[in-house]
mmCIF file with all atom_site columns, C-alpha atoms in Angstrom:
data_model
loop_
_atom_site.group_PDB
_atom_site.id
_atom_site.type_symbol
_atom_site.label_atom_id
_atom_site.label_alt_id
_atom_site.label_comp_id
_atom_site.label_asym_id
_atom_site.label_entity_id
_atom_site.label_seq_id
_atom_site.pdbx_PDB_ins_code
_atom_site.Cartn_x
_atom_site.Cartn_y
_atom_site.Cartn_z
_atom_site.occupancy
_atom_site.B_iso_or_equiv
_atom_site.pdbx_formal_charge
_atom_site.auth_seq_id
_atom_site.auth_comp_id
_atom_site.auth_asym_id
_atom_site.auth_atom_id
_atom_site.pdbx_PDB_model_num
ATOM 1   C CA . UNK J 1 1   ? 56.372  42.821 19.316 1.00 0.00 ? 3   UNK J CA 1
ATOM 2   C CA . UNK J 1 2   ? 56.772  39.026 19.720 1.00 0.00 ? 4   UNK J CA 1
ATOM 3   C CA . UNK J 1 3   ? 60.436  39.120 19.892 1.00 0.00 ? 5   UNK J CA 1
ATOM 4   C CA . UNK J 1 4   ? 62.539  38.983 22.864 1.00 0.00 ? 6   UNK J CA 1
ATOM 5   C CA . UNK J 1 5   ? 66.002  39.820 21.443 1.00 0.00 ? 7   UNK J CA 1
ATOM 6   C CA . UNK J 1 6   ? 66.012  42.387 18.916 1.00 0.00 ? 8   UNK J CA 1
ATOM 7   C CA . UNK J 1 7   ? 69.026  43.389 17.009 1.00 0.00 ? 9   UNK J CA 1
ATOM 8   C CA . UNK J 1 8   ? 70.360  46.021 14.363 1.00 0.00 ? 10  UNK J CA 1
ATOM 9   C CA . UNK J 1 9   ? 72.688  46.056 12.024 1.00 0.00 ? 11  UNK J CA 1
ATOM 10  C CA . UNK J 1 10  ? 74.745  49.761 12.049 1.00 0.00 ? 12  UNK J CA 1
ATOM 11  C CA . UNK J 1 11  ? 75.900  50.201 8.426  1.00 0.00 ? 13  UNK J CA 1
ATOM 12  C CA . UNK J 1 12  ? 72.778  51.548 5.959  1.00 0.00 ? 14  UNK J CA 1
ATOM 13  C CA . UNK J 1 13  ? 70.291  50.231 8.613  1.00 0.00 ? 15  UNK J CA 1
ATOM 14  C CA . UNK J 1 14  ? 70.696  53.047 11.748 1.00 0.00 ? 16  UNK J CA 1
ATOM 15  C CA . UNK J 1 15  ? 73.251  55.181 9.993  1.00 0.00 ? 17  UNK J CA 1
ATOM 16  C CA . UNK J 1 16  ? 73.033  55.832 6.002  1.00 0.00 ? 18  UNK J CA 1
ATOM 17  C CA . UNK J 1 17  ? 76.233  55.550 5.067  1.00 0.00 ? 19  UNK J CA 1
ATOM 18  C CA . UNK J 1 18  ? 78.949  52.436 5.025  1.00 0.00 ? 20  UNK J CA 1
ATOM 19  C CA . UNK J 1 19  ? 81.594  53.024 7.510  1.00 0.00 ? 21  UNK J CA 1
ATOM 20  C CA . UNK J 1 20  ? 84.214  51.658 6.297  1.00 0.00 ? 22  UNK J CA 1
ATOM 21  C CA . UNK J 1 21  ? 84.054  53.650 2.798  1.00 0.00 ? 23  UNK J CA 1
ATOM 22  C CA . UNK J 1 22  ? 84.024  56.672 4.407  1.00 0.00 ? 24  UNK J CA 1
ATOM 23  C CA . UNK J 1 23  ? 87.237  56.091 6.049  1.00 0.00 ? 25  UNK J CA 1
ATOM 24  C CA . UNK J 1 24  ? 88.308  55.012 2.497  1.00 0.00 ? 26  UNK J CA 1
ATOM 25  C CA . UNK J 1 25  ? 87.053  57.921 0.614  1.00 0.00 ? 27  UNK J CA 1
ATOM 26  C CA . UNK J 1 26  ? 88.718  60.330 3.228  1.00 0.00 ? 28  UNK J CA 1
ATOM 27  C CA . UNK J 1 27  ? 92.369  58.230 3.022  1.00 0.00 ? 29  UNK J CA 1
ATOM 28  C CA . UNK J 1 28  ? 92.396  58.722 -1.311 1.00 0.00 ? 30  UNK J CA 1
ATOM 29  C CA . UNK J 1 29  ? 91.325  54.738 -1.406 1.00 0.00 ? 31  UNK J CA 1
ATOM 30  C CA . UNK J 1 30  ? 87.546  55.174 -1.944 1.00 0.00 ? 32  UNK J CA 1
ATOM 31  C CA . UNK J 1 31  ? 86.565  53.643 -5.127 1.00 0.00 ? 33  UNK J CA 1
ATOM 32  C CA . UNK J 1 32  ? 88.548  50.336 -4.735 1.00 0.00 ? 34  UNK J CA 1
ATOM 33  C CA . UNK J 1 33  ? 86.987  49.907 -0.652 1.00 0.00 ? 35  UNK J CA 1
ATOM 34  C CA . UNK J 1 34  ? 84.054  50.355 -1.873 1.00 0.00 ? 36  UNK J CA 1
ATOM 35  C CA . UNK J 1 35  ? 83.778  47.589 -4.715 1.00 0.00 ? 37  UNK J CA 1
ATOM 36  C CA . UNK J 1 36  ? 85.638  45.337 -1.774 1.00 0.00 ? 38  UNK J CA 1
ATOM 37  C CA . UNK J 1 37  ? 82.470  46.433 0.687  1.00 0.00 ? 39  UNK J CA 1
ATOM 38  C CA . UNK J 1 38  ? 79.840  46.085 -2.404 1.00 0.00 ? 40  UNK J CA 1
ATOM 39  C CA . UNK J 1 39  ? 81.374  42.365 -2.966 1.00 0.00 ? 41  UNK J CA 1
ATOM 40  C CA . UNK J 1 40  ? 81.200  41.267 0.588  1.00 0.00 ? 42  UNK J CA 1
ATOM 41  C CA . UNK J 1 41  ? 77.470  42.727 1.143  1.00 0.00 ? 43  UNK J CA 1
ATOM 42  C CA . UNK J 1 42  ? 76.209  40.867 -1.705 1.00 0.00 ? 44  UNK J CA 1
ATOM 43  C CA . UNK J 1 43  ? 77.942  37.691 -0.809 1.00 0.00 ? 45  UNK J CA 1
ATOM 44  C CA . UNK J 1 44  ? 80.430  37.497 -4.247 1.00 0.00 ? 46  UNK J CA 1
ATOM 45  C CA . UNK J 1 45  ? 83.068  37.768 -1.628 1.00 0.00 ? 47  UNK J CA 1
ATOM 46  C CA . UNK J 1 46  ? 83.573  36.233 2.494  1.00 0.00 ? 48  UNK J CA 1
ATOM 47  C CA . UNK J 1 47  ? 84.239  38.885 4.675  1.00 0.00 ? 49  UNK J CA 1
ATOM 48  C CA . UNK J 1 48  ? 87.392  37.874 5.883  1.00 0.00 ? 50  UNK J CA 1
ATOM 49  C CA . UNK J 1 49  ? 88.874  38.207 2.768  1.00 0.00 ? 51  UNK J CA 1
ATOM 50  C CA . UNK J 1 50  ? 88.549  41.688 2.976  1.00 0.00 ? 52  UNK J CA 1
ATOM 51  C CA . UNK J 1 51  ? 88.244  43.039 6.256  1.00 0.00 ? 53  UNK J CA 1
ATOM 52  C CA . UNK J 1 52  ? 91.964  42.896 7.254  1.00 0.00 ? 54  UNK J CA 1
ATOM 53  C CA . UNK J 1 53  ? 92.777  43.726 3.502  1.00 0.00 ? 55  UNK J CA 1
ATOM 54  C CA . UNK J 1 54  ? 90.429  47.022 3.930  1.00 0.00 ? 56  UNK J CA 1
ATOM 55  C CA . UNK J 1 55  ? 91.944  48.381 7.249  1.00 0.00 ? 57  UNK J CA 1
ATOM 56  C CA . UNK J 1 56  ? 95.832  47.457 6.277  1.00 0.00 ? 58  UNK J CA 1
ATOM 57  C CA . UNK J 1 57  ? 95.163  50.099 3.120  1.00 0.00 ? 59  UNK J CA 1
ATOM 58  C CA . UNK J 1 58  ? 93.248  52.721 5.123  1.00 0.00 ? 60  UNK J CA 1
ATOM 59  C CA . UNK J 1 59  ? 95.131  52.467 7.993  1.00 0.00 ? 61  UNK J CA 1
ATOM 60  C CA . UNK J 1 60  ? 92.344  54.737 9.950  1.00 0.00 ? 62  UNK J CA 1
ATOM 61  C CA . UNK J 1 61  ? 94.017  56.640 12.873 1.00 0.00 ? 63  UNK J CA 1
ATOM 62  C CA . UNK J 1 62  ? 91.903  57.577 16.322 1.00 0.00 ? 64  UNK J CA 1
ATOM 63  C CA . UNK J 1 63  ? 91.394  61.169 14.474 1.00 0.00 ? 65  UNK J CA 1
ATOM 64  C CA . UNK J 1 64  ? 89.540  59.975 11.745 1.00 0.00 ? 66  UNK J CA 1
ATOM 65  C CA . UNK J 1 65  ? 87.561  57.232 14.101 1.00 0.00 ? 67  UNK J CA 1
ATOM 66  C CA . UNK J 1 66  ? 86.436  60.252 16.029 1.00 0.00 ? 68  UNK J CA 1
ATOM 67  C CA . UNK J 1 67  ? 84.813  61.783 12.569 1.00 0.00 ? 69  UNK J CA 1
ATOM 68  C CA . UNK J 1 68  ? 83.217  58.558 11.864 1.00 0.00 ? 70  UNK J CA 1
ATOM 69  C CA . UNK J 1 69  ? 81.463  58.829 15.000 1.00 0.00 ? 71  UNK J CA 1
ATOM 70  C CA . UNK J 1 70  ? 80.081  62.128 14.304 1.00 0.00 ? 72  UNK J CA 1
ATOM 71  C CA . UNK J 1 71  ? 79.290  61.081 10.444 1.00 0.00 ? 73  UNK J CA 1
ATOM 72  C CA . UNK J 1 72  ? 77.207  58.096 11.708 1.00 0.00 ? 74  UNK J CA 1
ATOM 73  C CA . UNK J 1 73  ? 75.379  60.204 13.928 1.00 0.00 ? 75  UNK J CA 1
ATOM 74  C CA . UNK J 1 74  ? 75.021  63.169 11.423 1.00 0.00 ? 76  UNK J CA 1
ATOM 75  C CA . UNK J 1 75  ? 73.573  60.461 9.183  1.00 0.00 ? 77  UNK J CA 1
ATOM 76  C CA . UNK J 1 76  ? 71.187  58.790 10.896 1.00 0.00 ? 78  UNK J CA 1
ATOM 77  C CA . UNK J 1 77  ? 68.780  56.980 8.682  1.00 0.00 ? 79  UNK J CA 1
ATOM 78  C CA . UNK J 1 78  ? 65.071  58.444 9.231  1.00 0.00 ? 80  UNK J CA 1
ATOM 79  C CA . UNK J 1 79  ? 63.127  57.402 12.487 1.00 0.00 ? 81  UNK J CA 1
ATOM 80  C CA . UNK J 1 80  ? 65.940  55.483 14.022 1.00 0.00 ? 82  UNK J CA 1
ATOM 81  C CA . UNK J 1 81  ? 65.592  58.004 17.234 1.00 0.00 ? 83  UNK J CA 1
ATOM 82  C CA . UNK J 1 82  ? 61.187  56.748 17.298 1.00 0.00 ? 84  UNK J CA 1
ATOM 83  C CA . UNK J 1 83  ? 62.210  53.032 16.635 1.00 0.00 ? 85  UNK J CA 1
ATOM 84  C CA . UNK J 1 84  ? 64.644  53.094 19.661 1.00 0.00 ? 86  UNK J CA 1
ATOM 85  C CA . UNK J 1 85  ? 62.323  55.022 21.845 1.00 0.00 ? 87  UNK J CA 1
ATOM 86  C CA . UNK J 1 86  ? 59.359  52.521 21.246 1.00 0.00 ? 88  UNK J CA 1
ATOM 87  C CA . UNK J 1 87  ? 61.841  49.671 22.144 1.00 0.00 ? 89  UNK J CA 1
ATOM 88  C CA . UNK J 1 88  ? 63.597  50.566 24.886 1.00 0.00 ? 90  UNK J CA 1
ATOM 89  C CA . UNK J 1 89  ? 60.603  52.344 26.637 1.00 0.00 ? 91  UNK J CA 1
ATOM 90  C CA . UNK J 1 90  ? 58.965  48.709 27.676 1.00 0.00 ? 92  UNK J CA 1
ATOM 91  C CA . UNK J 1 91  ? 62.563  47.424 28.295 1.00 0.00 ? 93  UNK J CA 1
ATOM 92  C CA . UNK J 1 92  ? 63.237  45.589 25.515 1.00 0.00 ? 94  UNK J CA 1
ATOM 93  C CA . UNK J 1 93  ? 66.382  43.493 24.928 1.00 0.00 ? 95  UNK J CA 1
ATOM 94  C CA . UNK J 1 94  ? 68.000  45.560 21.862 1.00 0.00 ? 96  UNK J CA 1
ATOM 95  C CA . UNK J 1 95  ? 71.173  45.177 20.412 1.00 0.00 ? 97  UNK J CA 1
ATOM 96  C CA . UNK J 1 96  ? 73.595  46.795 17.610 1.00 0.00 ? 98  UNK J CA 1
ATOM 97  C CA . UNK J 1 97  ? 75.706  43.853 15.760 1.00 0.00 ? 99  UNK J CA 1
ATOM 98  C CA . UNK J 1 98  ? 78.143  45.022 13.356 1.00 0.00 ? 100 UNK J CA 1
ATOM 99  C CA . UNK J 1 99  ? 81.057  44.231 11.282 1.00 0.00 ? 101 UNK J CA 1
ATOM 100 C CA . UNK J 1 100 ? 82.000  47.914 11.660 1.00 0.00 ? 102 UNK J CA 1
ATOM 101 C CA . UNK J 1 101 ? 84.419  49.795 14.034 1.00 0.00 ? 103 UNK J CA 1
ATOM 102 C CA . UNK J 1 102 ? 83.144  49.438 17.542 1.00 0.00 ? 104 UNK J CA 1
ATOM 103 C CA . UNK J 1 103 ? 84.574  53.023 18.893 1.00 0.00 ? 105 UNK J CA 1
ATOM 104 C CA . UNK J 1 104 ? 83.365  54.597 15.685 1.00 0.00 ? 106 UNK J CA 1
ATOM 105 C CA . UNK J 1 105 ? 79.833  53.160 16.618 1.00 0.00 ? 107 UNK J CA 1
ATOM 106 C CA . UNK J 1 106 ? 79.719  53.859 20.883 1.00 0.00 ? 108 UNK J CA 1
ATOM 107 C CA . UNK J 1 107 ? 78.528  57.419 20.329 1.00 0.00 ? 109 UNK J CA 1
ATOM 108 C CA . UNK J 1 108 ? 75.361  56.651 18.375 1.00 0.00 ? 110 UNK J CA 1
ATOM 109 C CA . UNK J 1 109 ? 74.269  54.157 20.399 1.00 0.00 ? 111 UNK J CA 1
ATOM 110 C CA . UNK J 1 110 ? 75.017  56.280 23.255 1.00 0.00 ? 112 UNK J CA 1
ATOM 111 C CA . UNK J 1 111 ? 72.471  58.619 21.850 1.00 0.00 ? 113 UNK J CA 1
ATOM 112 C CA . UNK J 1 112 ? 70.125  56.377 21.214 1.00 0.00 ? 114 UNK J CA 1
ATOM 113 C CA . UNK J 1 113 ? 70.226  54.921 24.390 1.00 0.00 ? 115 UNK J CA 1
ATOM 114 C CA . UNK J 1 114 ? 72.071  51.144 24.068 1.00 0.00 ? 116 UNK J CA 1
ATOM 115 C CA . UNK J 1 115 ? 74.000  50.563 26.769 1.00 0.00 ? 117 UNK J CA 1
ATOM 116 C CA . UNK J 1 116 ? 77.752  49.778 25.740 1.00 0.00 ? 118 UNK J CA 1
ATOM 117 C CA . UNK J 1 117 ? 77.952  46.157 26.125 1.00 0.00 ? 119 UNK J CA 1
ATOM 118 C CA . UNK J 1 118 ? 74.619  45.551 23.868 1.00 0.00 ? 120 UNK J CA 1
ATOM 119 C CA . UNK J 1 119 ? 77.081  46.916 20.905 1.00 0.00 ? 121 UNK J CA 1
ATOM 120 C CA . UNK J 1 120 ? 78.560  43.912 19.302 1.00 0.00 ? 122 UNK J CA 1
ATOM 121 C CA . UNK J 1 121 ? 81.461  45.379 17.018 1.00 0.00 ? 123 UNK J CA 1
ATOM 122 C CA . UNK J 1 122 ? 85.168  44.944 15.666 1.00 0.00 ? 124 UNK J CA 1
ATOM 123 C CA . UNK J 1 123 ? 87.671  47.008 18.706 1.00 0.00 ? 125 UNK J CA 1
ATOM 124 C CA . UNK J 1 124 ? 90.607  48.898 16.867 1.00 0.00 ? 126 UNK J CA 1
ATOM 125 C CA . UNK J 1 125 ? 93.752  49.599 18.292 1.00 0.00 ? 127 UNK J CA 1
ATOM 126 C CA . UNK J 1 126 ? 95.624  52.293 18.325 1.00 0.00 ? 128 UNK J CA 1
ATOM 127 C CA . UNK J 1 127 ? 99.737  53.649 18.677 1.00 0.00 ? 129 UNK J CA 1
ATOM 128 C CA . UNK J 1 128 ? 100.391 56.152 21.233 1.00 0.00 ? 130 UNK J CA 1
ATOM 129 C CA . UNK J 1 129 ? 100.591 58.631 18.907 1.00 0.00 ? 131 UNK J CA 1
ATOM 130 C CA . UNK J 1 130 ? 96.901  57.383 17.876 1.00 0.00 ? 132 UNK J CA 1
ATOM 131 C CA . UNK J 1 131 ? 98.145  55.911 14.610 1.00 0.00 ? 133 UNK J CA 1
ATOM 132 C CA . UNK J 1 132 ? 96.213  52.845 13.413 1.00 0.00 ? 134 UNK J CA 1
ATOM 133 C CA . UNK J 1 133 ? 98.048  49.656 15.115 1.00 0.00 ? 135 UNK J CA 1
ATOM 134 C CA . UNK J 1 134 ? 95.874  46.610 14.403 1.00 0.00 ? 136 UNK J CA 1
ATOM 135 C CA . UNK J 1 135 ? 92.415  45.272 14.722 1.00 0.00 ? 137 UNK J CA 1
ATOM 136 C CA . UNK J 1 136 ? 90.487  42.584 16.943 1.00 0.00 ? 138 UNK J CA 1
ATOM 137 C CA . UNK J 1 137 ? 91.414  39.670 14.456 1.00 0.00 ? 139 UNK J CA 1
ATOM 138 C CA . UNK J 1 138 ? 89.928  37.210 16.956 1.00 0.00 ? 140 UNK J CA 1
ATOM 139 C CA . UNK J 1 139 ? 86.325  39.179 16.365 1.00 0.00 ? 141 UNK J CA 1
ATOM 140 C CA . UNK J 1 140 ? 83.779  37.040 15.294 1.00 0.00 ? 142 UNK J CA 1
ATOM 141 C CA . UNK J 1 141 ? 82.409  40.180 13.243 1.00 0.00 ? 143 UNK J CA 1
ATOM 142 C CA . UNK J 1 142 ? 85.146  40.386 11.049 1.00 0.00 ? 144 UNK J CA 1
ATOM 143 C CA . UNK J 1 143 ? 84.566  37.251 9.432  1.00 0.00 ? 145 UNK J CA 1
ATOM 144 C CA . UNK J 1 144 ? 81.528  35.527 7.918  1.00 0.00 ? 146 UNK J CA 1
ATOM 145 C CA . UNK J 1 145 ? 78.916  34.183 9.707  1.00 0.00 ? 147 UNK J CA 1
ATOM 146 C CA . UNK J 1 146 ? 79.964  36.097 13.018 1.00 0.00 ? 148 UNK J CA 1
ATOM 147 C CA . UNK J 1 147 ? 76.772  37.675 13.424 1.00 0.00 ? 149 UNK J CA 1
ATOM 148 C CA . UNK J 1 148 ? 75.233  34.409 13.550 1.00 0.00 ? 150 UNK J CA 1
ATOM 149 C CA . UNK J 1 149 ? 77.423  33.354 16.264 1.00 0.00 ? 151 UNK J CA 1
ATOM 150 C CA . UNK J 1 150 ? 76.437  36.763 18.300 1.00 0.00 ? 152 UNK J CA 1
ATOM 151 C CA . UNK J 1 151 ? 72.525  35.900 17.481 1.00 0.00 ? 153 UNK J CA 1
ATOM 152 C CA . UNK J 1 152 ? 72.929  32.425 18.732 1.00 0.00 ? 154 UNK J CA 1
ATOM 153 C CA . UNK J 1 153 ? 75.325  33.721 22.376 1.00 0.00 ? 155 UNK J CA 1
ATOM 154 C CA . UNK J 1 154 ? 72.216  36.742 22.838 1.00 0.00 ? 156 UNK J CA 1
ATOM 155 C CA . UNK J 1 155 ? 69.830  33.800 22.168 1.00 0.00 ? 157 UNK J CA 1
ATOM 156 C CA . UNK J 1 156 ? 70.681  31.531 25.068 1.00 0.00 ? 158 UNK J CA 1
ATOM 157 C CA . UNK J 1 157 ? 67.688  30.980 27.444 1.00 0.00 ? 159 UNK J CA 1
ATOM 158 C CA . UNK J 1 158 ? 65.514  33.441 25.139 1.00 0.00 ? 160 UNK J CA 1
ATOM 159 C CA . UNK J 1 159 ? 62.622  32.099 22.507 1.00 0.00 ? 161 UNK J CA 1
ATOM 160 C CA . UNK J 1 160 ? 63.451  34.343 20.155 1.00 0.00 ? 162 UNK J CA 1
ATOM 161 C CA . UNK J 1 161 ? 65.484  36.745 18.458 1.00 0.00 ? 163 UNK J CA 1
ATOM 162 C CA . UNK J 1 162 ? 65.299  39.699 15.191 1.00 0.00 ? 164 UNK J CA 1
ATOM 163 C CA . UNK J 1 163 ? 68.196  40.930 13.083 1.00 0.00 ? 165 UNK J CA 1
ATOM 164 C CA . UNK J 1 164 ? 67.935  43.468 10.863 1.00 0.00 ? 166 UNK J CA 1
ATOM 165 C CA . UNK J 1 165 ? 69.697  44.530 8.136  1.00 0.00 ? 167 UNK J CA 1
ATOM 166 C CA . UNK J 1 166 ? 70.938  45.449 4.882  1.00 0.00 ? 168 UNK J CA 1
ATOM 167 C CA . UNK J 1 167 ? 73.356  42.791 3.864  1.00 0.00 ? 169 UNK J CA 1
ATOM 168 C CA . UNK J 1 168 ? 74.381  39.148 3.389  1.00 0.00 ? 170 UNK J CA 1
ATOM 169 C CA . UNK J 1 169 ? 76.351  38.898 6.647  1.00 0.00 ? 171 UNK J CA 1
ATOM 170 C CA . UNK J 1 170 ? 72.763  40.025 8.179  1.00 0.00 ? 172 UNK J CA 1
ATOM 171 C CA . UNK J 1 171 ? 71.243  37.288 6.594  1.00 0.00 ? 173 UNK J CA 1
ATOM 172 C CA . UNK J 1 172 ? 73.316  34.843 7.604  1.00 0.00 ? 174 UNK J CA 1
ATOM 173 C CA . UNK J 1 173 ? 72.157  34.897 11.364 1.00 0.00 ? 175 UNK J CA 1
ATOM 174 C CA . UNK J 1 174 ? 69.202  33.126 10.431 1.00 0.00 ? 176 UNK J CA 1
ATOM 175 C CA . UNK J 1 175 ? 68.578  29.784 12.537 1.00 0.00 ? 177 UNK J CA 1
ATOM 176 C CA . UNK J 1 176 ? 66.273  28.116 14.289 1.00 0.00 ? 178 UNK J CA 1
ATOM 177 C CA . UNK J 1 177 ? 64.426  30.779 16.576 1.00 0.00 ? 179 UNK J CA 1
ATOM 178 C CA . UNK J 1 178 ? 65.725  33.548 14.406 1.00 0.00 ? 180 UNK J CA 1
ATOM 179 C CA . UNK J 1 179 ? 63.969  35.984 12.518 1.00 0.00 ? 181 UNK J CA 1
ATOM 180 C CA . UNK J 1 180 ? 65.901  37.962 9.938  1.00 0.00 ? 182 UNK J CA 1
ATOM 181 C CA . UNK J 1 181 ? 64.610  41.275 8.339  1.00 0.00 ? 183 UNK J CA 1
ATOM 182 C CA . UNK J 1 182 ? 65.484  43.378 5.597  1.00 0.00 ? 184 UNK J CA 1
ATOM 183 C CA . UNK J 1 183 ? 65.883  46.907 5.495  1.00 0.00 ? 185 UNK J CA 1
ATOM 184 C CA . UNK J 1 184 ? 66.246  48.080 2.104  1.00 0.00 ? 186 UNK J CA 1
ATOM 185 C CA . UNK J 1 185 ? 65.742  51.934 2.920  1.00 0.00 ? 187 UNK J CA 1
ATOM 186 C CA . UNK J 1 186 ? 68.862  52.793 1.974  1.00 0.00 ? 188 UNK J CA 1
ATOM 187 C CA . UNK J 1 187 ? 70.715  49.967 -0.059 1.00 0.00 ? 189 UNK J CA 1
ATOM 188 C CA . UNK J 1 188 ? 68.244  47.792 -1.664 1.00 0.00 ? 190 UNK J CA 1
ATOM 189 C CA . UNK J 1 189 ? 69.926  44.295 -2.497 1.00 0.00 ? 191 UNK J CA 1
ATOM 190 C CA . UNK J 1 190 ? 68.366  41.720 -4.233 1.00 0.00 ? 192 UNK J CA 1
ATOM 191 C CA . UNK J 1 191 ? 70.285  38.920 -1.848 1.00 0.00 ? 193 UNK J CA 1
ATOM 192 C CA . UNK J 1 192 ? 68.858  40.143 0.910  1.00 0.00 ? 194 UNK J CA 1
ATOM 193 C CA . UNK J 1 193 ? 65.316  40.628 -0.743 1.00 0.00 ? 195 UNK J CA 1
ATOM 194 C CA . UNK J 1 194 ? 65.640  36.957 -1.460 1.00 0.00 ? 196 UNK J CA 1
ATOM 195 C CA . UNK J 1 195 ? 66.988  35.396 1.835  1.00 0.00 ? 197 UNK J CA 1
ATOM 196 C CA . UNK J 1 196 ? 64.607  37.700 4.410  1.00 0.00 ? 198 UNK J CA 1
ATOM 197 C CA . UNK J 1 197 ? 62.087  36.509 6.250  1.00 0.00 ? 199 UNK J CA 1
ATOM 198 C CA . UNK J 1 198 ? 60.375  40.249 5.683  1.00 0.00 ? 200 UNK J CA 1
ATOM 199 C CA . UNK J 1 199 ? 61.850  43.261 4.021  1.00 0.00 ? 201 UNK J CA 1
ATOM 200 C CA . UNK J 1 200 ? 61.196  47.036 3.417  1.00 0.00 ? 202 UNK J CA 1
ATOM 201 C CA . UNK J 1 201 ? 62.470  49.691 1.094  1.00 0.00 ? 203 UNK J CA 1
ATOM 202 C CA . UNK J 1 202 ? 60.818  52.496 2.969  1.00 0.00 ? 204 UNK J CA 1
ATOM 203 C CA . UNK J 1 203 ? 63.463  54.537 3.493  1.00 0.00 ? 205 UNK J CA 1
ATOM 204 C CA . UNK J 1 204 ? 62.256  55.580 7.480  1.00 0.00 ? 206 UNK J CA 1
ATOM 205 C CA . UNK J 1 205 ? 63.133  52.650 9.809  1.00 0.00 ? 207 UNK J CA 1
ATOM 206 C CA . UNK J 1 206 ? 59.579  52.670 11.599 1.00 0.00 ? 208 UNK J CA 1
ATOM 207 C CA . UNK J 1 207 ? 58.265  50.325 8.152  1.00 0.00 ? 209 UNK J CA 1
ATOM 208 C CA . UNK J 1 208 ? 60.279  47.921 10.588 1.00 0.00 ? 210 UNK J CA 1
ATOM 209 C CA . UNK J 1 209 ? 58.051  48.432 13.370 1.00 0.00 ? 211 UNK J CA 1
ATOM 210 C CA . UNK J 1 210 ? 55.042  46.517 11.744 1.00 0.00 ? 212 UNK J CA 1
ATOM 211 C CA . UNK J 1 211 ? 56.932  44.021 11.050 1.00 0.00 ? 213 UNK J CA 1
ATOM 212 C CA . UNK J 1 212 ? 58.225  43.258 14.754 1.00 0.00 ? 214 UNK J CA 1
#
């Protein structure tokens, strides 16, 4: 394992399902999020043309946040518990970057033992009441090429760095002293197939491993 950053994409790559459709499918609006989601992961449409379009029609309250947690968990893709332990056991510098929900994603990483401020996510705010308020619009993650921004910050002083993903936005964080692979385990996209340095359809995350 060459790499002295290594980072992970939360949506279909640790967790297999898409956040953000969940909290769509559960709020009536499924079908229509999810041809939004579809259309930003394969790069027909930039992110922040639908991220702010997305939360404004779920409007996803701090109840239904606190489900997502426990779905991403519930759903962890195969061997992401083995991958984690074989990282973090030698100390490794491991990171989840994600254009998801960042309290929706605190619990998993909890669990797989990444401290708090290695997750790189969009904040949510909340009413009193716990009613959806707003969103971190300043968030480099809820716009295109924000994970490449995060990759380049975590790469400062380091040789080198890994992302890996499922999707364009994953993609996009390649640079110089980058490495970007794709996971295909559970969405296989033939944009990412194309723009990875290395990719996998196995669906257990360990196929990764080899490739560190």
């Amino acid at each position: 394992m060459n790499f002295e950053v290594i980072c992970f994409d939360c949506d279909s790559t640790l967790s297999k399902i898409e956040g953000i459709d969940e909290l769509a499918r559960w709020a009536g609006v499924g079908e229509a999020m999810a041809r939004l989601t579809d259309a930003a992961m394969n790069g027909e449409l930039p992110l922040e043309a639908v991220y702010g379009k997305r939360l404004a029609t779920i409007q996803p309250d701090r109840a239904s946040i606190n489900k997502l947690a426990d779905v991403y968990i519930q759903e962890m893709v195969d061997g992401v518990k083995e991958v984690f332990a074989t990282l973090l056991a030698p100390g490794k510098d491991v990171h989840i970057i994600s254009g998801g929900l960042r309290q929706a994603i605190l619990p998993l990483a909890e669990v797989l033992g990444v401290a708090d401020n290695h997750v790189h996510a969009v904040d949510i705010y909340f009413n009193a009441d716990g009613s959806y308020q707003s969103y971190d619009e300043t968030s480099p993650l809820a716009r295109s090429g924000g994970k490449a921004e995060i990759c380049n910050k975590l790469l400062q002083g380091k040789s080198s760095l890994v992302m890996i993903g499922d999707g364009k936005t994953d993609m996009e964080a390649k640079q110089l002293g980058v490495t970007v692979i794709g996971f295909g385990g559970v969405c296989d996209r033939a944009v990412v197939r194309q723009l990875a340095d290395r990719y996998t359809v196995e669906p257990d995350l360990q196929a990764i491993l080899p490739l560190l």
